[in-house]
Coordinates of C-alpha atoms and ligand atoms in Angstrom, one line a residue:
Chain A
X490 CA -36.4 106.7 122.4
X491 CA -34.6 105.1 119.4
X492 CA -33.8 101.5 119.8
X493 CA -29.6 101.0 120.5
X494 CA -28.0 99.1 118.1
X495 CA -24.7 96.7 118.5
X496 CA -21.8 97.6 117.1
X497 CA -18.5 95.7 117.3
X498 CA -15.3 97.6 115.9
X499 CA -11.4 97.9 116.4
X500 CA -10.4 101.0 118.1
X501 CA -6.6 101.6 118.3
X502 CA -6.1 97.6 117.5
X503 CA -8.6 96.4 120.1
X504 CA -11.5 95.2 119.6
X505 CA -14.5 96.4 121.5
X506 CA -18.1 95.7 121.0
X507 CA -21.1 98.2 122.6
X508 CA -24.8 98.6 122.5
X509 CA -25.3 102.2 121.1
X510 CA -27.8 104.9 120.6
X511 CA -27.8 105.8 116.4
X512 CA -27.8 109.7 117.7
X513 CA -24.3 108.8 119.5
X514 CA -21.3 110.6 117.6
X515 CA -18.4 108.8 116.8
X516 CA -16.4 111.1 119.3
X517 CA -18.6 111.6 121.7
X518 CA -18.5 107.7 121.7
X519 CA -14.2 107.4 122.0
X520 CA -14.6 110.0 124.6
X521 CA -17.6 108.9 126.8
X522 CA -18.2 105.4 126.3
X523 CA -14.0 104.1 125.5
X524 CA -12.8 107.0 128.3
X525 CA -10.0 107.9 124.8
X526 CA -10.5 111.6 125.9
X527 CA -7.5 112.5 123.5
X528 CA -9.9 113.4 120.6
X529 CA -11.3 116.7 121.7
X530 CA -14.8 118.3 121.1
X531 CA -15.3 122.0 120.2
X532 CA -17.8 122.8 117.4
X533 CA -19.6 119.6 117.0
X534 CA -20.7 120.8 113.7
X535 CA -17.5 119.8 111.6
X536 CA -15.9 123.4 111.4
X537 CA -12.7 123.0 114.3
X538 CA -11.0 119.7 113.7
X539 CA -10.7 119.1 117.6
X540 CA -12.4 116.0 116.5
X541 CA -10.2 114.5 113.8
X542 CA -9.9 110.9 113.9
X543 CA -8.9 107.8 111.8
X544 CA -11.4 105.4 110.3
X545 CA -10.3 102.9 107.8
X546 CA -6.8 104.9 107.6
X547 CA -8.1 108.4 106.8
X548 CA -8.8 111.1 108.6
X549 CA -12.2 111.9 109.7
X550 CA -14.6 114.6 111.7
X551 CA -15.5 112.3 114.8
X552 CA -18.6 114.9 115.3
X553 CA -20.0 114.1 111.4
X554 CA -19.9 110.2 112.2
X555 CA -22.0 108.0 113.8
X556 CA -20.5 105.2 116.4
X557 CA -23.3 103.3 114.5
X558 CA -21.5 103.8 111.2
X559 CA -18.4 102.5 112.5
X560 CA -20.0 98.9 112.8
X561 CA -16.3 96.8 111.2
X562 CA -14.1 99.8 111.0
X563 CA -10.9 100.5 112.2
X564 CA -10.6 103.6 114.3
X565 CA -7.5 104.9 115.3
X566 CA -7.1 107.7 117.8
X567 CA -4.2 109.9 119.0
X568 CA -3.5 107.6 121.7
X569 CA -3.8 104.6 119.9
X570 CA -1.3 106.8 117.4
X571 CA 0.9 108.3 119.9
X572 CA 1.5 104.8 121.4
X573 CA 2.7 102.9 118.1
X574 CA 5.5 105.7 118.2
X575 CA 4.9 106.7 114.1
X576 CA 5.2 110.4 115.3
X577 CA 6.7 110.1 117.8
X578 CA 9.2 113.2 115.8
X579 CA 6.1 115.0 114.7
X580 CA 5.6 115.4 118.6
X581 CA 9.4 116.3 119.7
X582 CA 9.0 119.0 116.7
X583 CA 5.8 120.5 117.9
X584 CA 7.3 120.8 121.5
X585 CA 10.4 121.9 120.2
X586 CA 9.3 124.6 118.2
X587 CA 6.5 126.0 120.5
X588 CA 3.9 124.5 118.3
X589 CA 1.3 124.2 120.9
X590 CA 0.1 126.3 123.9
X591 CA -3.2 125.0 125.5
X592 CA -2.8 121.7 123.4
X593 CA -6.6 121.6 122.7
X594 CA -6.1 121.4 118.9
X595 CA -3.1 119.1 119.3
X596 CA -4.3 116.0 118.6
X597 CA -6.0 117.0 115.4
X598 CA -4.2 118.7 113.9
X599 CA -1.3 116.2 114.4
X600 CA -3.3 113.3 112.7
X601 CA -4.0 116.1 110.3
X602 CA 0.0 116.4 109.8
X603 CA 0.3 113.2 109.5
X604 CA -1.9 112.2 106.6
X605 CA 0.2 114.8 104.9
X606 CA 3.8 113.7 105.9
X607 CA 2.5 109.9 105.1
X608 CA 2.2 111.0 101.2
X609 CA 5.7 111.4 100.9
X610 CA 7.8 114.3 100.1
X611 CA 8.3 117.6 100.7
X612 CA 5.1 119.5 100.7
X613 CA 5.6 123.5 100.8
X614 CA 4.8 125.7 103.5
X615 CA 1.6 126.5 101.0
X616 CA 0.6 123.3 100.7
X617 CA 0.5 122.6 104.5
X618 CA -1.0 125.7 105.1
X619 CA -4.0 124.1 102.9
X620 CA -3.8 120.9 104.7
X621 CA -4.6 121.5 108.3
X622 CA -7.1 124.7 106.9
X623 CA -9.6 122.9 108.3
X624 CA -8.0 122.2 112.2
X625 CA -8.8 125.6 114.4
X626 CA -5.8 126.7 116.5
X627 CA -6.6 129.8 119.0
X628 CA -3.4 129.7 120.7
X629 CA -0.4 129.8 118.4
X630 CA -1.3 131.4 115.4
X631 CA -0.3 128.6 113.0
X632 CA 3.3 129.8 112.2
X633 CA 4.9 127.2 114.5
X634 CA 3.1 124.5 113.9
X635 CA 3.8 124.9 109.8
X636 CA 7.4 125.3 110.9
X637 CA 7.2 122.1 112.8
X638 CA 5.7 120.5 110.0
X639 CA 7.9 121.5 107.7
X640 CA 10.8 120.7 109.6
X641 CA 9.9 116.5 109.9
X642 CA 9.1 116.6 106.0
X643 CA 12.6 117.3 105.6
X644 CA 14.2 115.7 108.7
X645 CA 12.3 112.5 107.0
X646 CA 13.1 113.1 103.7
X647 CA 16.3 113.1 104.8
X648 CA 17.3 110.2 106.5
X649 CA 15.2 108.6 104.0
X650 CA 18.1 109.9 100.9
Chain J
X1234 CA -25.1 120.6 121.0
X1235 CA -26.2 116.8 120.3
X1236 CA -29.1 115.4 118.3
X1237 CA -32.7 114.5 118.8
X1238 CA -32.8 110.8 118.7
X1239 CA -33.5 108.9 115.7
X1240 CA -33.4 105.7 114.2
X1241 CA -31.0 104.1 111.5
X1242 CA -31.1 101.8 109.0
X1243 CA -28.5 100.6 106.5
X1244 CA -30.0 100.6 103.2
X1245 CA -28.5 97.1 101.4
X1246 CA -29.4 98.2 97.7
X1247 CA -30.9 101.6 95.9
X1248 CA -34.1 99.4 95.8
X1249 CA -34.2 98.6 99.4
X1250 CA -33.2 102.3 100.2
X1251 CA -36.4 103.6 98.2
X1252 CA -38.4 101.0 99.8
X1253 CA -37.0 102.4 103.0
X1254 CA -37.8 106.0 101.8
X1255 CA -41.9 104.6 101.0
X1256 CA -42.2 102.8 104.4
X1257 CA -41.4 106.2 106.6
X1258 CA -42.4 108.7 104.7
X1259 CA -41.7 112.4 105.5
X1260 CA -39.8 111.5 108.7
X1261 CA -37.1 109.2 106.9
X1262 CA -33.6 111.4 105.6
X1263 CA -30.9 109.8 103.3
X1264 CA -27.6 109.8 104.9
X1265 CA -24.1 110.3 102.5
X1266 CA -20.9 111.4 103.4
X1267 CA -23.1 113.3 106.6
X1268 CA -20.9 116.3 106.0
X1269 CA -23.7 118.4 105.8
X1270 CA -26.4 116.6 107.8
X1271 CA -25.1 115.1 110.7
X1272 CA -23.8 119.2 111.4
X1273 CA -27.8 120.1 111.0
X1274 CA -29.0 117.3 113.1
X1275 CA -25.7 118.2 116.0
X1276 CA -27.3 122.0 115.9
X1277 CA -30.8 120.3 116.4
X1278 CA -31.6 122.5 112.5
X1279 CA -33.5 119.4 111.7
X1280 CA -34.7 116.1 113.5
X1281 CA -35.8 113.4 110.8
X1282 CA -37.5 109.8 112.5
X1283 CA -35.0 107.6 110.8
X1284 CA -31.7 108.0 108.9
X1285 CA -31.2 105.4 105.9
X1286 CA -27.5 105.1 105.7
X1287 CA -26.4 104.9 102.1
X1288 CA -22.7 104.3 102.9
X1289 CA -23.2 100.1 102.0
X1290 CA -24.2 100.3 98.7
X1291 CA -20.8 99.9 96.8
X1292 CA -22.9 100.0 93.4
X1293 CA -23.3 104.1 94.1
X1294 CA -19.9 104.7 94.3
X1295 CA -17.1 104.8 91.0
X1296 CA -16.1 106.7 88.2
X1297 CA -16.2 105.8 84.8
X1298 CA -16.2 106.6 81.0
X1299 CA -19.5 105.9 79.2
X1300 CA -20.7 107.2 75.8
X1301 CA -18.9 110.4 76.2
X1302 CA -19.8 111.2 79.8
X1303 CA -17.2 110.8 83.0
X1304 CA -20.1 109.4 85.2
X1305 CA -19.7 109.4 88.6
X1306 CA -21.8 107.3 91.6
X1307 CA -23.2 109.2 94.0
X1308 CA -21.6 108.2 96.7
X1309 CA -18.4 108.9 95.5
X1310 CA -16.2 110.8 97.9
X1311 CA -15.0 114.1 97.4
X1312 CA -11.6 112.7 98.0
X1313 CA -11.8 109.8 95.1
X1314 CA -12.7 112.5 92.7
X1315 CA -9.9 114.9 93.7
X1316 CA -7.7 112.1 93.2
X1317 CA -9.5 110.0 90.1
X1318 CA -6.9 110.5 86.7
X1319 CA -10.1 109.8 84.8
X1320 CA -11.9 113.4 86.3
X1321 CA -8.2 115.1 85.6
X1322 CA -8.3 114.3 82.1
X1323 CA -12.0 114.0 81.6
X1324 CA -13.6 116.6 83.5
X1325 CA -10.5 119.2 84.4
X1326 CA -12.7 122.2 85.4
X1327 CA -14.0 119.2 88.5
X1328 CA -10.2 118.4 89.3
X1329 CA -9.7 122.3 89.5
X1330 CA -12.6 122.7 91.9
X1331 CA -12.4 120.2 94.1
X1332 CA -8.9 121.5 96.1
X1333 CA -11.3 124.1 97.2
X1334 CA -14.5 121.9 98.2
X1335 CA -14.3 122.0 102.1
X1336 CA -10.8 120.5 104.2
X1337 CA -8.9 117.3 103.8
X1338 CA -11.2 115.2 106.6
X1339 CA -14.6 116.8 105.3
X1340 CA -13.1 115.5 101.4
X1341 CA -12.6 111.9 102.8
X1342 CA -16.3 111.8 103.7
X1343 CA -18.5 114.3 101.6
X1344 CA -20.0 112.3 98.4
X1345 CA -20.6 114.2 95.3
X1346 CA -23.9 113.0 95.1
X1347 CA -24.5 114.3 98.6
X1348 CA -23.3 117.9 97.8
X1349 CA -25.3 118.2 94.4
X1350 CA -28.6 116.9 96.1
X1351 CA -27.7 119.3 99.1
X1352 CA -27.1 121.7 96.4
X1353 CA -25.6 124.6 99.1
X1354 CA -25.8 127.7 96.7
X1355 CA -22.2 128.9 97.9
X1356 CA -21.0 124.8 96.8
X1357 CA -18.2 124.2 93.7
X1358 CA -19.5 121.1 92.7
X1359 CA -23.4 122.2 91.6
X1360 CA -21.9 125.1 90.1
X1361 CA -19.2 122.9 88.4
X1362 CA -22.1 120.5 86.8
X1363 CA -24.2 123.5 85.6
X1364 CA -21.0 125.2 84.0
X1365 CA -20.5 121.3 82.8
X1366 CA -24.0 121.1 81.5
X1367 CA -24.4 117.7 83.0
X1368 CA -27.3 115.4 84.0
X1369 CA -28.3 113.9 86.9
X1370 CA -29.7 110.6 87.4
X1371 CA -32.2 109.8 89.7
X1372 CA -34.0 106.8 91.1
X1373 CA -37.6 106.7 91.9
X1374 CA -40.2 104.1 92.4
X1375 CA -41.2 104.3 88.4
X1376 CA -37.4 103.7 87.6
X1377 CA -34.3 106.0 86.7
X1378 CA -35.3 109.1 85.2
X1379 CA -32.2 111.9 84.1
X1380 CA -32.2 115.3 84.6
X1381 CA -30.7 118.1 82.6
X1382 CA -28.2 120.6 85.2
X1383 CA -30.5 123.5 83.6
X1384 CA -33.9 122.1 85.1
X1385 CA -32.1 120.8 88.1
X1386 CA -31.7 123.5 90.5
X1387 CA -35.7 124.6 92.3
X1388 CA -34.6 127.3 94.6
X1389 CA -32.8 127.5 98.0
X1390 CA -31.9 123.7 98.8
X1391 CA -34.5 122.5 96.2
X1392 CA -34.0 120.1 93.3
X1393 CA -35.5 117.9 90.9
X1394 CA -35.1 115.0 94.0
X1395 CA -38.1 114.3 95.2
X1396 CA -38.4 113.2 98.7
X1397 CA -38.9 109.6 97.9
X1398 CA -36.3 110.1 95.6
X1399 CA -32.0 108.6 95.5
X1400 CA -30.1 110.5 93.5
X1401 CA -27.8 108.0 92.0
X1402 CA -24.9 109.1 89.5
X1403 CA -23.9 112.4 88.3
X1404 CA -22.7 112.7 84.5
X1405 CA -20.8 115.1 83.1
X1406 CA -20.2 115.2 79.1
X1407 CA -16.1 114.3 78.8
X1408 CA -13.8 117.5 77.6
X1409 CA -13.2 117.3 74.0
X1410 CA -9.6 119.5 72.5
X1411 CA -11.9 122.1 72.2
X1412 CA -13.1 122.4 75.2
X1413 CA -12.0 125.4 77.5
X1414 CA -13.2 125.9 81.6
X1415 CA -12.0 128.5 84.1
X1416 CA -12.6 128.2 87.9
X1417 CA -11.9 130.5 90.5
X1418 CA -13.4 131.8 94.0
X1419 CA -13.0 134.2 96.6
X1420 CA -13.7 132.5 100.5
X1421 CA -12.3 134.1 103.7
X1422 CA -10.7 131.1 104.3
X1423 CA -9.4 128.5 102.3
X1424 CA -11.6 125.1 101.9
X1425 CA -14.9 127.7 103.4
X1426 CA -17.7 128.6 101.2
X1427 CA -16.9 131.1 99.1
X1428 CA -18.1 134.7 99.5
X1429 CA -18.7 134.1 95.5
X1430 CA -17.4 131.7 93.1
X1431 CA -17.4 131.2 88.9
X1432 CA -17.3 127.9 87.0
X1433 CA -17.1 128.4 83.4
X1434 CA -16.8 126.4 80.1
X1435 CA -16.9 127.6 76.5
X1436 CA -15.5 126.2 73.1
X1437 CA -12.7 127.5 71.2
X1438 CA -13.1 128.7 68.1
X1439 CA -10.2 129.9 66.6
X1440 CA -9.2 132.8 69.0
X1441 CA -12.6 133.1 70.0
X1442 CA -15.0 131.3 72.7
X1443 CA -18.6 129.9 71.9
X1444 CA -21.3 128.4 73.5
X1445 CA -20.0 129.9 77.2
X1446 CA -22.0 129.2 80.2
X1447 CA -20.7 130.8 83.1
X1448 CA -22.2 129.4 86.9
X1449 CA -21.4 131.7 89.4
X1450 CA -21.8 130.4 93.1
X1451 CA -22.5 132.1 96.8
X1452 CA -24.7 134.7 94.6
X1453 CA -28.2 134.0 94.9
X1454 CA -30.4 131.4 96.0
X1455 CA -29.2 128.5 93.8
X1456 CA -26.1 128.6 91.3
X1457 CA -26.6 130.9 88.2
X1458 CA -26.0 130.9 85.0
X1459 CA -25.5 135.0 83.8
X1460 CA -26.8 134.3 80.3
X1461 CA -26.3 137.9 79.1
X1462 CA -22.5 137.8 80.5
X1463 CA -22.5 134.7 78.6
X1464 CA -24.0 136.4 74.9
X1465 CA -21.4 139.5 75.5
X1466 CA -18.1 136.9 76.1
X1467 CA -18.9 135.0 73.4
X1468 CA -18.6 138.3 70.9
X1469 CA -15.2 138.4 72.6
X1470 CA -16.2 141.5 74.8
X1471 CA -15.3 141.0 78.0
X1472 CA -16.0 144.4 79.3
X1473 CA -19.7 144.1 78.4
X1474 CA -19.7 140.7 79.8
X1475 CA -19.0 142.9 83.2
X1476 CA -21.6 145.3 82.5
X1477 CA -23.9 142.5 81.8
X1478 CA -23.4 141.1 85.1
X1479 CA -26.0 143.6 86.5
X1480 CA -28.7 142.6 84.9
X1481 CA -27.6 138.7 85.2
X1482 CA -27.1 138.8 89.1
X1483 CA -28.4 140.2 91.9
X1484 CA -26.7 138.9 95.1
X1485 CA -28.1 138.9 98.1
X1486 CA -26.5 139.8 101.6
X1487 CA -25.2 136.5 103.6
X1488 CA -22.7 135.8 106.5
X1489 CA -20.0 135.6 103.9
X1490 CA -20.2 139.0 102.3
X1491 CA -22.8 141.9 101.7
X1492 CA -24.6 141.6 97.7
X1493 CA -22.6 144.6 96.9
X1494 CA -19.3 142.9 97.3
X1495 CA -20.3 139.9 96.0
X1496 CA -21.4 142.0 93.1
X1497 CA -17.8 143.3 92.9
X1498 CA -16.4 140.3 93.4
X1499 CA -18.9 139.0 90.2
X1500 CA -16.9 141.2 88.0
X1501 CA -13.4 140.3 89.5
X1502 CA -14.1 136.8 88.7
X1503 CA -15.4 137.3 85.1
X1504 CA -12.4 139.2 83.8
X1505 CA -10.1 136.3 85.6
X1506 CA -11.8 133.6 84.8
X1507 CA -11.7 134.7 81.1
X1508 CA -8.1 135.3 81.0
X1509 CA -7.4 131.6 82.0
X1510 CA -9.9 130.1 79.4
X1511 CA -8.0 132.6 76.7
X1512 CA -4.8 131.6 78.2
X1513 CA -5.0 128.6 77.8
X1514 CA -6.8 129.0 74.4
X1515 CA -2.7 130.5 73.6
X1516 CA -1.0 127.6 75.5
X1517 CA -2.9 124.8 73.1
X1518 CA -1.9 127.1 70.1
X1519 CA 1.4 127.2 71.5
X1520 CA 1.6 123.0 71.6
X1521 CA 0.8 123.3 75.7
X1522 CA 3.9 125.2 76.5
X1523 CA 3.0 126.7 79.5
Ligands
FAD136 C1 -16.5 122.7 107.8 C2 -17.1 122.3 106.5 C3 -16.8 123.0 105.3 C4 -17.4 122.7 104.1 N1 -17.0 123.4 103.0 C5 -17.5 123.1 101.8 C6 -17.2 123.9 100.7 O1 -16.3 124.8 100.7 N2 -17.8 123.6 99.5 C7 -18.7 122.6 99.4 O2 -19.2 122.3 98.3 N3 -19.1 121.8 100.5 C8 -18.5 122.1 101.7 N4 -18.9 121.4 102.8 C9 -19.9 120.3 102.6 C10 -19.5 119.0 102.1 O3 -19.0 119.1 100.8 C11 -20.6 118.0 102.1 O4 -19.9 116.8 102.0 C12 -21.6 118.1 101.1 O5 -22.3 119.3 101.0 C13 -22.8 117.1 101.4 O6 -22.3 115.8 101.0 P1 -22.5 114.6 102.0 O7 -22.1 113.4 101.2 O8 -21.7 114.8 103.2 O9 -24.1 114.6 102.3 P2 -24.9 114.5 103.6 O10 -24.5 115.5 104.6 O11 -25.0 113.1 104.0 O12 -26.4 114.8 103.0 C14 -26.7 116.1 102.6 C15 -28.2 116.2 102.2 O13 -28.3 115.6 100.9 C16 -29.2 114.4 101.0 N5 -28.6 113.4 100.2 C17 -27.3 112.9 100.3 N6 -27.1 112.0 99.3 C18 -28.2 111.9 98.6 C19 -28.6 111.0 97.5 N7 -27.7 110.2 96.9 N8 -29.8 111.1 97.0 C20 -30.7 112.0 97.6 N9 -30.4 112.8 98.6 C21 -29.2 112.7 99.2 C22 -29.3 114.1 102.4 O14 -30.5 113.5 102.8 C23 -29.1 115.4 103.1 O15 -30.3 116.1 103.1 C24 -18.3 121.6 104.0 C25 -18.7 120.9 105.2 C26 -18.1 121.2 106.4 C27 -18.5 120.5 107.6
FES137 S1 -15.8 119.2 117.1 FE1 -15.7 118.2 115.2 S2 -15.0 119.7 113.9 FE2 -15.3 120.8 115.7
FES138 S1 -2.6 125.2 121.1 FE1 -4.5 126.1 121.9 S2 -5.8 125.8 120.3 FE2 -4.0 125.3 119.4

């Protein structure tokens, strides 16, 4: 067995130290060892985005990082997002325009979202099609959730003008 | 699935990341962006002793203009490159493939060094720096030696890297007014390998291309250069730059796509890929004018 190693990081703004195993993924890690079940697991080999995370501010594939990796970084979640109320709208659009079913790809793919809308701007339907190309959704076929997208990019834009 | 346990240790320094390599021998991996290898070591593909983390050294990550190269670190993220105005105007045919290299979370990770010692045959990038006719430099316990793209690429994941070996910098000789590239590629998805891809640079002369080197990707067991495509294109005949392709390739099947459509695809590509290096052979004529 592979000796654990101590890691001591901020995870949605809290600091939390743990004695880990290296193999120990960084979602596996939110999930199991934190009880931050919001990050989901579905392919474990980087091809779903069930996974997607923050570290250091960008998004990330919590399956292709180690919780040994994240020694001083600054991990963010969908909780730990959800909570500080930054899309808050994001959310009421996705419910609003029937942008999830089952809800497993949710979280992803609105972190995903998110990086995209943080740019700035008014990204077309093209453009956020090629964003969240790498977040899986089985249920809603994707229309809807570019719809809701698209919709806060302007609602945003908007009451920024 | 989850991996086989292994150990982990944070290499401070190229140096002390060879040493690490020496000490543990065969059982000891390098570990990058781990865009590639942590998915291997989830789906148990491989199970190395120890993982030297090369994510600390902030000497192997950069981009910068020296002696006529763009030179990028090897632990430069996909992401930097995509964004890095030195790549746009330096290297342009890099900046044109990197959109297509994988998804926005996989970009913020993946380290050009990582994908061009991975060197996936269906990847943009070692395509891109064959096409580029770049180098590679490598670190080794005798020192730094450089690599030429053409002696680069061994065979199915195999290059010049030996297994003691960090591969520390890519280089890429900067664009000069002359210089034309085309990039295109088919994948079922976007930001998936692609069932068959073509990085291409030339020279204008005049109205007419020289020294063309076309890299096709996701056709064989390494990228490819199609030399006699490239002898035909440079007379100016595109048509026997197709026919050529026969000879020049012969792709096998994968999960992507059967050799015979990525042998149709080959020919697509060629005819495209042209008509953007002539196009924009016209648009400099033209002053830029799109
Ligand atoms: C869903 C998904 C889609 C993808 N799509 C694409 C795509 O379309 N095109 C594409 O090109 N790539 C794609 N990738 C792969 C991605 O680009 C990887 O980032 C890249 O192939 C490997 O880079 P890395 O930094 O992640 O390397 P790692 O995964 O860390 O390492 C890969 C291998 O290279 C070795 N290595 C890494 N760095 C060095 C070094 N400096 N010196 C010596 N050896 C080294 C490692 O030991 C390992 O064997 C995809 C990945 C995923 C998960
Ligand atoms: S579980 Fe990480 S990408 Fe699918
Ligand atoms: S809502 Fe079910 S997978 Fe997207």
């Amino acid at each position: 067995m592979s000796r654990q190693l101590d890691i001591a990081l901020t995870v949605n703004g809290e600091r939390v130290s743990e004695r880990v195993e290296p193999r120990l993924n960084l979602v596996d890690f939110l999930r199991d060892t934190l009880g931050l079940t919001g990050s989901h697991v579905g392919c474990e080999h980087g091809v779903c985005g069930a996974c997607t995370v923050r570290v250091n501010g960008t998004i990330v594939r919590g399956c292709l990082m180690l919780a040994v990796q994240c020694d001083g970084a600054r991990v963010e979640t969908i909780e730990g997002v959800s909570d500080s109320g930054a899309i808050a709208d994001l959310q009421e659009a996705f419910t609003r325009r029937n942008a999830l079913q089952c809800g497993y790809c949710t979280p992803g793919m609105l972190l995903t979202a998110q990086e995209l809308l943080a740019r700035g701007g008014l990204p077309t339907r093209e453009e956020i099609r090629e964003h969240i190309s790498g977040n899986y959704c089985r249920c809603t076929g994707y229309h809807a959730i570019v719809d809701a997208i698209e919709a806060v990019a302007q609602q945003r834009n908007g009451s920024k003008a | 699935m989850k991996p086989a346990p292994f150990a982990y240790a944070k290499a401070r320094s190229v140096e002390d990341a060879l040493r690490l390599l020496r000490e543990h021998g065969e059982g000891a991996r390098l570990l990058a962006g781990g865009q590639s290898l942590i998915a291997t070591l989830n789906m148990r593909l491989s199970s190395p002793a120890i993982l030297i983390d090369l994510n600390e050294i902030a000497a192997l990550s950069g981009i910068a203009l020296r002696d006529g190269d763009v030179v990028i670190g090897a632990m430069t993220r996909h992401a930097e490159v995509q964004q890095s105005d030195i790549v746009a105007s330096h290297a342009p045919l890099v900046a044109a493939a990197m959109p297509h290299v994988g998804h926005a979370a996989i970009r913020n990770r993946g380290t050009i060094g990582g994908s061009i010692a991975f060197a996936d045959p269906a990847a943009e990038l070692p395509a891109c720096l064959l096409a580029l006719g770049g180098r590679v430099e490598i670190a080794g316990a005798t020192g730094t030696r450089m690599v030429a793209a053409d002696d680069y690429f061994r065979g199915l994941y195999e290059t010049a890297v030996g297994a003691d070996e960090v591969l520390t910098a890519i280089r890429l000789p900067a664009a000069t007014p002359a210089s034309r590239f085309g990039f295109l590629e088919f994948p079922r998805r976007h930001g998936d390998y692609a069932m068959a891809g073509l990085a291409a640079t030339a020279r204008a002369d005049g109205a007419s291309l020289k020294d063309v080197r076309l890299a096709y990707f996701g056709v064989g067991m390494t990228p490819v250069r199609a030399r006699k495509a490239e002898a035909a294109l440079a007379g100016g005949d595109v048509e026997a730059a197709v026919t050529a392709l026969v000879s020049d390739l012969d792709p096998p099947d994968d999960i992507q796509a059967s050799g015979a459509v990525k042998r149709h695809l080959a020919g697509v590509l060629l005819r495209r890929v042209t008509a953007q290096m002539d196009a924009r052979i016209e648009s400099a004529h033209d002053g830029g004018k799109a």
